[in-house]
């Protein structure tokens, strides 16, 4: 008790910095240790899941490859019952004549080679009849009497013409060769496929023939070694990084077909997880086998129904966690050291509100009043920040009110400029109608008036200073049609405007004055052959338009007088003033022309300035 009381007194009398350091250290230590433990458990679970997935993929891929090979054998065996040559050989062979049997054996051997000779993994293949075993007997020989008395024949009959796979069996014991049971030879254990052949034949006249009722159906027997079935798993086991990996293949009843552990046999019975594997068909499970936690990944083969599996101890699956444990310990120690150093940096947190206000003031000094300092806490600094934000909002309101007043002045000036343009155009349009009425009959007048009505309707409905470029070009095309009707064959217009600009906002009727100038002034000395080219394109945030003609051109002195206002040009000056008011003084018009070589007007515009988002100062 005295020790605890003494420690409490020391804690009460310690400096605030020491209290802060100790409390921060204890808090961070607890968090780091808890996170380290959780990280280790999550890593172990994820690593085990990855191993299960990896082993499962290996088993499934190996089964698919093996299924393809076994399916190839099945597909070839399906062709034998309808092989006309085999039918003729079997039915025409005289079983009492040795020479006839030998000839039949050579022909059937050739037939078997035609179907199965290309697969080097097939150990041997036969077609057995009670009197004779046809096929290549160089590697092994099966006595017909022993075969027809064995379980192999009974399974072939039970298959009713289907190919039946028979798991590994001892050759001598299954075929009744007891005197050979003590011998060890190459094919002592085999995997076989047997099929009773329901031979048929269709002659040249299309008549279907089956084997005579008195003739016993022959049986196809294909023999494979267990190595053929388990080779893929053996290769994976040799290359695997897991030291205690084992594998095997079981038939549907749990009998062992192959097993990487020679010490385990059929006497042990089916494994404890066999029932789950048959129900799941494929997947991974975790079981305790011989007091060891084991991971078993398995998959059922489609062609045979056998179950192949790979199993490893959980300890092997998590072997990489040893290195992770060392790295985690080093990381935890490093974090504890860093946490002590960070305790001395707490003063930075105290001065953080002042730093945020300093940053906001610098932004205001640069003219950015759309700022807001996030408000945190109810202490003195929080009150100071709220007062600063309130002051900044008031300044922003005053600026916006002043800006709105200036905008209203701009709108008034823009409206006045627009009013200058509309009477000028209406006057020219009425003149055009007058000349059309004189020079042409009334037939074309209705179309011109229709275009004029559309133009006036579009202009009067849109009260804004701008509209989409698509609308402006539509309006301009109607204007060009009216002018073309007046000045027949005098000019033609070519347009090349980027499609991406069609929905962009532009000043109303900003191209019309230049087209009108080209027609009225540029082509004044022409009777035909006038060309007006209108182009539009974008370059980043800049938008360019050109109106070029091949008219008589303008001298440089006259251009200067137009720009200075000494020579009146209501349309050109109107458009330039509107562009500068809308986009800024850096935008506007350029006139390029020489006497006798045409005129090109270049129009430069930008984008409308949008409302600034409020900057959040953290």
Short mmCIF file of N, CA and C in Angstrom, two decimals, residues 421 424-426 428-429 455 472 475-476 479-480 483 508-519 534 547 571 575 578 603:
data_model
loop_
_atom_site.label_atom_id
_atom_site.label_comp_id
_atom_site.label_asym_id
_atom_site.label_seq_id
_atom_site.Cartn_x
_atom_site.Cartn_y
_atom_site.Cartn_z
N UNK A 421 -27.68 47.17 -82.44
CA UNK A 421 -27.49 46.18 -83.50
C UNK A 421 -28.82 45.83 -84.18
N UNK A 424 -30.24 48.14 -86.95
CA UNK A 424 -29.35 48.10 -88.11
C UNK A 424 -29.66 46.88 -88.98
N UNK A 425 -29.89 45.76 -88.32
CA UNK A 425 -30.18 44.53 -89.07
C UNK A 425 -31.57 44.60 -89.70
N UNK A 426 -32.56 45.09 -88.93
CA UNK A 426 -33.91 45.17 -89.47
C UNK A 426 -33.98 46.08 -90.70
N UNK A 428 -31.53 46.62 -92.91
CA UNK A 428 -30.95 45.88 -94.04
C UNK A 428 -31.90 44.79 -94.52
N UNK A 429 -32.60 44.13 -93.59
CA UNK A 429 -33.52 43.05 -93.98
C UNK A 429 -34.70 43.61 -94.79
N UNK A 455 -36.16 34.03 -87.38
CA UNK A 455 -35.04 34.79 -86.82
C UNK A 455 -35.51 35.76 -85.75
N UNK A 472 -26.94 30.19 -82.68
CA UNK A 472 -26.41 31.33 -83.43
C UNK A 472 -26.15 30.96 -84.90
N UNK A 475 -29.44 30.68 -86.77
CA UNK A 475 -29.92 32.04 -87.09
C UNK A 475 -29.14 32.59 -88.27
N UNK A 476 -27.79 32.38 -88.27
CA UNK A 476 -26.94 32.93 -89.32
C UNK A 476 -27.26 32.28 -90.67
N UNK A 479 -30.15 33.93 -92.16
CA UNK A 479 -29.75 35.24 -92.67
C UNK A 479 -29.04 35.11 -94.01
N UNK A 480 -28.13 34.12 -94.11
CA UNK A 480 -27.38 33.91 -95.35
C UNK A 480 -28.33 33.56 -96.49
N UNK A 483 -29.89 36.72 -97.74
CA UNK A 483 -28.95 37.51 -98.52
C UNK A 483 -28.63 36.83 -99.86
N UNK A 508 -24.75 36.69 -78.66
CA UNK A 508 -25.77 36.61 -79.71
C UNK A 508 -25.32 37.37 -80.95
N UNK A 509 -25.49 36.75 -82.12
CA UNK A 509 -25.29 37.37 -83.44
C UNK A 509 -23.89 37.95 -83.58
N UNK A 510 -22.86 37.23 -83.01
CA UNK A 510 -21.51 37.80 -83.06
C UNK A 510 -20.84 37.59 -84.43
N UNK A 511 -21.37 36.70 -85.27
CA UNK A 511 -20.78 36.46 -86.59
C UNK A 511 -21.50 37.25 -87.69
N UNK A 512 -22.76 37.57 -87.47
CA UNK A 512 -23.58 38.18 -88.53
C UNK A 512 -23.02 39.48 -89.08
N UNK A 513 -22.52 40.42 -88.25
CA UNK A 513 -22.01 41.68 -88.81
C UNK A 513 -20.86 41.47 -89.79
N UNK A 514 -20.00 40.48 -89.54
CA UNK A 514 -18.84 40.27 -90.42
C UNK A 514 -19.26 39.61 -91.73
N UNK A 515 -20.26 38.71 -91.67
CA UNK A 515 -20.80 38.14 -92.90
C UNK A 515 -21.47 39.25 -93.73
N UNK A 516 -22.19 40.11 -93.06
CA UNK A 516 -22.86 41.21 -93.76
C UNK A 516 -21.85 42.16 -94.40
N UNK A 517 -20.77 42.49 -93.67
CA UNK A 517 -19.74 43.38 -94.23
C UNK A 517 -19.10 42.75 -95.47
N UNK A 518 -18.86 41.42 -95.40
CA UNK A 518 -18.25 40.74 -96.54
C UNK A 518 -19.15 40.82 -97.77
N UNK A 519 -20.47 40.66 -97.56
CA UNK A 519 -21.40 40.66 -98.69
C UNK A 519 -21.58 42.08 -99.24
N UNK A 534 -16.22 30.36 -92.79
CA UNK A 534 -16.40 30.53 -91.35
C UNK A 534 -15.84 29.30 -90.66
N UNK A 547 -13.79 34.67 -89.83
CA UNK A 547 -14.68 34.94 -90.97
C UNK A 547 -13.81 35.53 -92.06
N UNK A 571 -21.67 47.30 -86.31
CA UNK A 571 -21.62 45.86 -86.03
C UNK A 571 -20.30 45.43 -85.43
N UNK A 575 -19.79 44.05 -81.51
CA UNK A 575 -19.35 42.70 -81.17
C UNK A 575 -18.11 42.75 -80.28
N UNK A 578 -18.96 43.78 -76.72
CA UNK A 578 -19.65 42.71 -76.00
C UNK A 578 -18.70 41.62 -75.56
N UNK A 603 -11.72 36.15 -84.18
CA UNK A 603 -12.44 36.44 -82.94
C UNK A 603 -11.91 35.50 -81.86
#
